[in-house]
């Protein structure tokens, strides 16, 4: 990261797990008097477009490819997590947030221990307000996880950011199983939300 103060991954716009490629928005903060054009990135990192420049800060659309050897390693880890932005990297540290089951989070920690020293970890349980607790308490664990991943992935946005097939791939389950879990979860939530006390 020579001549770069910090990189913040702000949002992943498109994820292609088969090719190990992501397209996203990131902010690159350069050292004083160092233009972005002087930086030679690895073949796994490509700036597609500079969206905004503000002094030493560049907001860019980028394509990031996972090196083939690391892609195989990630497949072996079988991580079932949702990454939340921003992911911040600089010369001294990396900071990120992710959501997942305890076993998936343990795998993330093992992965990062292989990459360097972990100095701080904090866990937070998912918190719901009382009304949502009542609505979600009738869901099975699988229904809750599928519903959360669908929400985080933009399945319920208009237009959808992810379709049923892509969601199933992300969850590593069949499309019919994922849709069945979603329909059951949606039905339970709607009944609970519309039920009069």
Rosetta silent file (secondary structure, phi, psi, omega in degrees, C-alpha in Angstrom):
SEQUENCE: XXXXXXXXXXXXXXXXXXXXXXXXXXXXXXXXXXXXXXXXXXXXXXXXXXXXXXXXXXXXXXXXXXXXXXXXXXXXXXXXXXXXXXXXXXXXXXXXXXXXXXXXXXXXXXXXXXXXXXXXXXXXXXXXXXXXXXXXXXXXXXXXXXXXXXXXXXXXXXXXXXXXXXXXXXXXXXXXXXXXXXXXXXXXXXXXXXXXX
SCORE:     score description
SCORE:     0.000 S_00000001
   1 L     0.000   38.181  178.540    0.000    0.000    0.000 S_00000001
   2 L   -62.055  132.587 -179.605    2.844    2.342   -0.823 S_00000001
   3 L    71.075    3.059  177.330    1.586    5.936   -1.299 S_00000001
   4 E  -112.853  125.729  176.854   -1.928    4.910   -0.203 S_00000001
   5 E   -76.546  -45.376 -172.970   -3.141    5.978    3.252 S_00000001
   6 E  -160.921  149.319  171.051   -6.323    3.959    3.273 S_00000001
   7 E  -124.444  129.701  176.319   -8.790    2.003    1.174 S_00000001
   8 E  -117.524  121.716  173.767  -12.443    1.790    2.198 S_00000001
   9 E   -86.660  110.132 -173.267  -14.704   -0.721    0.483 S_00000001
  10 E   -86.810  -40.312 -177.222  -18.012    1.116    0.661 S_00000001
  11 E  -160.416  139.775  173.508  -20.348   -1.201   -1.209 S_00000001
  12 E   -95.465  120.681 -177.489  -20.310   -4.372   -3.278 S_00000001
  13 E   -90.847  -35.713 -177.229  -22.508   -3.845   -6.326 S_00000001
  14 E  -147.215  133.784 -179.307  -22.090   -7.194   -8.048 S_00000001
  15 E  -124.134  127.874  176.402  -20.670  -10.478   -6.833 S_00000001
  16 E  -121.724   95.217 -176.640  -19.702  -13.366   -9.088 S_00000001
  17 L   -66.499  -34.075 -178.622  -18.638  -16.251   -6.864 S_00000001
  18 L   -61.794  -42.078  179.726  -17.976  -18.582   -9.787 S_00000001
  19 L   -91.123  -10.507 -177.712  -15.341  -16.251  -11.234 S_00000001
  20 L    68.209   38.158 -178.646  -14.257  -14.882   -7.852 S_00000001
  21 E  -124.164  142.545  173.567  -14.933  -11.310   -8.950 S_00000001
  22 E  -128.252  143.321  170.212  -16.659   -8.396   -7.264 S_00000001
  23 E  -114.166  132.098 -176.979  -17.534   -4.996   -8.634 S_00000001
  24 E  -156.443 -177.029  178.228  -17.936   -2.310   -6.030 S_00000001
  25 E  -110.352  131.533  176.938  -17.421    1.225   -4.865 S_00000001
  26 E  -138.024  157.853  174.959  -14.373    2.124   -2.825 S_00000001
  27 E  -111.730  125.437  178.447  -12.679    5.232   -1.519 S_00000001
  28 E  -110.381  120.175  179.235   -8.924    5.406   -1.947 S_00000001
  29 E  -104.229  117.984 -176.595   -7.137    7.978    0.212 S_00000001
  30 E   -91.815  157.356  170.644   -3.699    8.833   -1.146 S_00000001
  31 L   -64.332  158.651  179.282   -0.654   10.228    0.654 S_00000001
  32 L   -50.417  137.124  174.733   -0.130   13.992    0.144 S_00000001
  33 L    58.980   26.434  177.508    0.803   14.963   -3.425 S_00000001
  34 L  -116.987  105.825  178.950    0.448   11.403   -4.740 S_00000001
  35 L   -73.422  151.148  179.479   -1.987   11.092   -7.655 S_00000001
  36 H   -61.530  -30.775 -177.746   -3.883    7.860   -8.107 S_00000001
  37 H   -63.875  -19.145  179.332   -2.522    7.564  -11.647 S_00000001
  38 H   -85.681   -4.054 -177.533    0.974    6.827  -10.277 S_00000001
  39 L   -90.529  131.914  174.409   -0.170    3.702   -8.439 S_00000001
  40 L  -104.333  108.581 -179.764    0.354    0.319  -10.061 S_00000001
  41 L   -85.130  160.162  177.372   -2.230   -2.070   -8.675 S_00000001
  42 L   -67.888  167.416 -179.299   -1.938   -5.851   -8.828 S_00000001
  43 L   -67.084   -9.560 -179.651   -3.668   -7.721  -11.621 S_00000001
  44 L   -92.578   -0.265 -176.576   -6.408   -8.600   -9.128 S_00000001
  45 E  -134.276  119.175 -176.903   -7.486   -4.963   -8.605 S_00000001
  46 E  -130.578  128.562  174.673   -8.758   -2.778  -11.443 S_00000001
  47 E   -84.767  117.523 -179.437  -10.170    0.752  -11.291 S_00000001
  48 E   -84.544  -37.138 -179.013  -13.069    0.858  -13.742 S_00000001
  49 E  -162.101  141.417  171.833  -13.955    4.507  -13.226 S_00000001
  50 E   -90.424  115.416 -176.520  -13.131    7.426  -10.961 S_00000001
  51 E   -83.970  -40.304 -177.529  -16.508    8.685   -9.782 S_00000001
  52 E  -151.625  143.161  175.188  -15.311   11.578   -7.636 S_00000001
  53 E  -126.215  128.720  178.466  -12.038   13.212   -6.678 S_00000001
  54 E  -136.576   99.914 -174.762  -11.715   15.384   -3.588 S_00000001
  55 L    55.727 -113.491 -177.545   -8.124   16.446   -2.834 S_00000001
  56 L   -95.238    6.212 -177.963   -6.352   13.161   -1.996 S_00000001
  57 E  -105.940  130.900  179.205   -9.552   11.076   -1.881 S_00000001
  58 E  -121.676  123.362  172.292  -10.807    9.144   -4.896 S_00000001
  59 E   -97.157  122.145 -170.160  -14.193    7.422   -4.972 S_00000001
  60 E  -132.156  152.623  165.878  -13.958    4.704   -7.600 S_00000001
  61 E   -93.065  128.373 -175.819  -15.818    1.838   -9.160 S_00000001
  62 E  -130.034  157.863  170.568  -13.475   -1.139   -9.005 S_00000001
  63 E  -116.036  125.436  179.319  -13.298   -4.774  -10.012 S_00000001
  64 E  -118.240  126.056  177.399  -11.575   -7.023   -7.508 S_00000001
  65 E  -107.198  142.356  176.580  -10.661  -10.593   -8.411 S_00000001
  66 L   -87.031  128.254  177.651   -9.802  -13.227   -5.877 S_00000001
  67 L   -56.451  141.907 -176.028   -6.504  -14.982   -6.654 S_00000001
  68 H   -53.249  -40.909 -179.257   -7.181  -18.606   -7.708 S_00000001
  69 H   -65.648  -34.133 -179.304   -5.234  -20.093   -4.777 S_00000001
  70 H   -77.969  -31.944  177.534   -7.221  -17.979   -2.294 S_00000001
  71 H   -61.184  -43.775  177.296  -10.528  -18.811   -4.016 S_00000001
  72 H   -61.967  -40.163  179.474   -9.914  -22.521   -3.384 S_00000001
  73 H   -63.621  -42.838  179.109   -9.110  -21.737    0.243 S_00000001
  74 H   -64.031  -37.012  176.835  -12.363  -19.772    0.663 S_00000001
  75 H   -62.129  -41.020  178.866  -14.311  -22.687   -0.810 S_00000001
  76 H   -66.001  -35.411 -179.996  -12.757  -24.987    1.784 S_00000001
  77 H   -69.821  -25.998  179.143  -13.649  -22.541    4.575 S_00000001
  78 L    49.876   58.486 -178.036  -17.317  -22.597    3.416 S_00000001
  79 L   -78.716  124.105  177.651  -18.058  -19.153    4.868 S_00000001
  80 L  -113.629   73.534 -176.211  -21.767  -18.427    5.242 S_00000001
  81 E  -134.320  164.705  174.637  -21.552  -14.771    6.230 S_00000001
  82 E  -115.444  122.820  177.253  -22.686  -11.355    5.092 S_00000001
  83 E   -85.077  135.761  178.024  -19.996   -8.680    4.834 S_00000001
  84 E  -116.393  136.204  179.502  -21.116   -5.196    5.828 S_00000001
  85 E   -83.245  166.003   -5.664  -19.427   -2.020    4.669 S_00000001
  86 E   -81.885  151.336  169.941  -17.350   -0.175    5.022 S_00000001
  87 E  -100.729  121.912 -173.618  -14.350   -2.484    5.114 S_00000001
  88 E  -111.508  129.464  178.102  -11.358   -0.300    5.975 S_00000001
  89 E  -130.474  134.329  170.077   -7.746   -1.211    5.180 S_00000001
  90 E  -143.290 -169.662 -176.386   -4.582    0.767    5.757 S_00000001
  91 L   -64.686  -27.016 -173.339   -0.925    0.018    6.516 S_00000001
  92 L   -99.487  -28.208 -174.924   -1.612   -0.692   10.174 S_00000001
  93 L  -158.299  171.211  172.743   -4.939   -2.493   10.327 S_00000001
  94 E  -132.477  134.409 -179.481   -8.064   -3.837    8.672 S_00000001
  95 E  -127.877  134.374 -179.554  -11.514   -3.240   10.122 S_00000001
  96 E  -153.974  165.302  174.520  -14.724   -4.933    9.005 S_00000001
  97 E  -126.676  143.192  173.680  -18.166   -6.074   10.098 S_00000001
  98 E  -149.033  157.956 -179.995  -19.893   -9.280    9.167 S_00000001
  99 E  -118.820  137.123  176.797  -23.003  -11.194   10.162 S_00000001
 100 E   179.410  177.491  177.486  -23.160  -14.941   10.511 S_00000001
 101 L   -71.327  164.299  179.975  -23.587  -17.902   12.770 S_00000001
 102 H   -57.542  -41.839 -178.236  -21.083  -18.525   15.562 S_00000001
 103 H   -67.562  -37.776  177.731  -19.422  -21.329   13.571 S_00000001
 104 H   -67.943  -39.290  178.726  -19.076  -19.143   10.454 S_00000001
 105 H   -66.197  -36.159  175.102  -17.634  -16.280   12.511 S_00000001
 106 H   -61.029  -39.297  177.727  -15.113  -18.708   14.055 S_00000001
 107 H   -64.537  -38.738  178.033  -14.019  -19.634   10.522 S_00000001
 108 H   -61.206  -43.551 -179.947  -13.565  -15.932    9.672 S_00000001
 109 H   -62.679  -43.744  178.159  -11.310  -15.521   12.717 S_00000001
 110 H   -61.069  -41.004  178.590   -9.245  -18.558   11.719 S_00000001
 111 H   -60.865  -46.706 -177.542   -8.909  -17.157    8.195 S_00000001
 112 H   -74.016  -25.217  173.754   -7.668  -13.782    9.423 S_00000001
 113 H   -64.618  -32.771  177.385   -5.276  -15.377   11.914 S_00000001
 114 H   -69.547  -24.988 -176.358   -3.582  -16.961    8.908 S_00000001
 115 H   -91.785  -17.920 -177.990   -3.228  -13.509    7.339 S_00000001
 116 L   168.677 -169.937 -178.063   -1.849  -11.654   10.367 S_00000001
 117 L   -84.960  132.757  175.284   -2.232  -10.740   14.009 S_00000001
 118 L   -96.662  123.187 -177.623   -5.709  -10.078   15.364 S_00000001
 119 L  -103.864  -25.323 -178.880   -5.604   -7.344   18.005 S_00000001
 120 L  -151.153  135.962  176.359   -9.277   -6.729   18.688 S_00000001
 121 L  -136.392  137.300  172.263  -12.516   -8.622   18.145 S_00000001
 122 L  -134.833  142.443  178.597  -15.982   -7.673   19.288 S_00000001
 123 L  -115.905  142.147  172.197  -19.203   -9.610   18.935 S_00000001
 124 L  -131.222  132.570  173.683  -22.721   -8.244   19.046 S_00000001
 125 L   -74.964  148.099  175.815  -25.833  -10.354   19.091 S_00000001
 126 L   -61.984  134.615 -177.328  -28.511   -9.360   16.624 S_00000001
 127 L  -118.280  132.849  178.115  -30.956   -7.094   18.447 S_00000001
 128 L  -123.887  148.544  175.804  -34.579   -6.701   17.556 S_00000001
 129 L   -72.929  169.568 -171.889  -37.148   -4.415   19.052 S_00000001
 130 H   -59.075  -42.276 -179.806  -39.941   -6.024   21.040 S_00000001
 131 H   -63.011  -44.056  178.242  -42.465   -6.016   18.199 S_00000001
 132 H   -65.679  -36.017  177.496  -39.952   -7.633   15.828 S_00000001
 133 H   -58.192  -43.172 -179.935  -39.004  -10.183   18.487 S_00000001
 134 H   -65.287  -40.594 -178.351  -42.631  -11.270   18.631 S_00000001
 135 H   -67.631  -39.720 -173.477  -42.796  -11.366   14.826 S_00000001
 136 H   -90.762  -12.002 -175.624  -39.569  -13.286   14.384 S_00000001
 137 L   -66.903  -22.278 -179.798  -39.845  -15.622   17.361 S_00000001
 138 L   -83.600   -8.469 -179.064  -42.052  -18.033   15.409 S_00000001
 139 L   -78.580  145.770  171.168  -39.422  -18.487   12.665 S_00000001
 140 L   -72.389  164.827  179.245  -37.133  -21.473   12.587 S_00000001
 141 H   -59.306  -41.181 -179.176  -33.398  -20.682   12.679 S_00000001
 142 H   -66.737  -42.283  178.198  -33.072  -21.494    8.958 S_00000001
 143 H   -61.440  -41.843  179.833  -36.061  -19.309    8.037 S_00000001
 144 H   -64.089  -45.507 -179.953  -34.579  -16.422   10.026 S_00000001
 145 H   -63.025  -46.145 -179.190  -31.130  -16.779    8.416 S_00000001
 146 H   -62.961  -42.503  179.091  -32.574  -17.004    4.887 S_00000001
 147 H   -63.840  -43.015  178.896  -34.819  -13.981    5.535 S_00000001
 148 H   -63.704  -45.460  179.890  -31.910  -11.930    6.930 S_00000001
 149 H   -64.424  -39.285  177.713  -29.614  -12.793    3.999 S_00000001
 150 H   -61.650  -43.855  178.582  -32.425  -11.983    1.540 S_00000001
 151 H   -62.802  -49.746 -177.467  -32.938   -8.575    3.190 S_00000001
 152 H   -63.722  -29.535 -175.822  -29.203   -7.786    3.305 S_00000001
 153 H   -88.485   -4.258  178.394  -28.727   -8.868   -0.321 S_00000001
 154 L    87.449   20.283  179.841  -31.484   -6.654   -1.707 S_00000001
 155 L   -64.362  -32.515 -177.120  -34.002   -9.388   -2.523 S_00000001
 156 L   -96.168    4.803  177.328  -36.876   -7.216   -1.275 S_00000001
 157 L   -82.619  160.724  176.608  -35.742   -4.006   -2.970 S_00000001
 158 L  -121.743  120.414   -6.748  -37.319   -2.712   -6.158 S_00000001
 159 L   -70.643  158.511 -179.367  -35.840   -3.531   -8.549 S_00000001
 160 L   -62.085  139.287  175.303  -34.335   -6.571   -6.885 S_00000001
 161 L   -86.456  -16.712 -178.341  -30.571   -6.560   -6.452 S_00000001
 162 L  -147.865  139.209  178.463  -30.550  -10.359   -6.309 S_00000001
 163 L   -99.522  179.080 -176.380  -32.990  -12.955   -7.661 S_00000001
 164 H   -60.741  -38.976  179.449  -33.982  -16.316   -6.189 S_00000001
 165 H   -65.415  -45.610  179.643  -31.343  -18.263   -8.105 S_00000001
 166 H   -66.278  -38.442  178.043  -28.537  -15.909   -7.017 S_00000001
 167 H   -63.302  -43.052  178.552  -29.822  -15.924   -3.432 S_00000001
 168 H   -61.478  -41.007  178.063  -29.826  -19.730   -3.414 S_00000001
 169 H   -63.305  -42.053 -179.573  -26.244  -19.742   -4.706 S_00000001
 170 H   -64.010  -38.982 -178.762  -25.222  -17.279   -2.001 S_00000001
 171 H   -83.244  -13.063 -178.618  -26.851  -19.408    0.715 S_00000001
 172 L    63.255   52.115  178.752  -25.493  -22.587   -0.912 S_00000001
 173 L  -144.849  170.040  178.675  -28.852  -24.285   -1.076 S_00000001
 174 L   -74.214  153.156 -179.411  -31.316  -25.195   -3.820 S_00000001
 175 H   -60.414  -43.314 -177.771  -33.565  -22.457   -5.156 S_00000001
 176 H   -62.567  -38.136  178.637  -36.728  -24.375   -4.233 S_00000001
 177 H   -67.310  -44.045  179.825  -35.544  -24.795   -0.615 S_00000001
 178 H   -62.838  -46.393  179.807  -34.622  -21.114   -0.286 S_00000001
 179 H   -63.020  -38.822  177.859  -37.960  -19.971   -1.771 S_00000001
 180 H   -62.508  -45.602  177.862  -39.824  -22.362    0.531 S_00000001
 181 H   -61.291  -42.531  179.462  -38.028  -20.947    3.610 S_00000001
 182 H   -62.731  -46.101 -178.597  -38.752  -17.386    2.434 S_00000001
 183 H   -63.002  -42.634  178.435  -42.446  -18.056    1.834 S_00000001
 184 H   -64.152  -43.349  179.829  -42.876  -19.707    5.226 S_00000001
 185 H   -64.411  -46.121  179.600  -40.989  -16.869    6.943 S_00000001
 186 H   -59.620  -43.279  179.786  -42.943  -14.186    5.072 S_00000001
 187 H   -60.855  -47.107 -179.566  -46.236  -15.880    5.960 S_00000001
 188 H   -64.199  -42.272  179.821  -45.347  -16.074    9.672 S_00000001
 189 H   -65.222  -43.817 -179.577  -44.141  -12.457    9.766 S_00000001
 190 H   -64.469  -43.392  178.681  -47.261  -11.165    7.967 S_00000001
 191 H   -60.460  -45.106 -179.957  -49.619  -13.119   10.251 S_00000001
 192 H   -66.003  -40.194 -177.659  -47.786  -11.767   13.293 S_00000001
 193 H   -69.739  -35.900 -176.440  -47.663   -8.197   11.969 S_00000001
 194 H   -93.474   -8.358  179.954  -51.346   -8.074   11.063 S_00000001
 195 L   -69.617  130.956  178.547  -52.608  -10.011   14.089 S_00000001
 196 L   -87.108  137.181  179.952  -54.476   -7.765   16.487 S_00000001
 197 L   -74.516    0.000    0.000  -53.562   -8.002   20.151 S_00000001
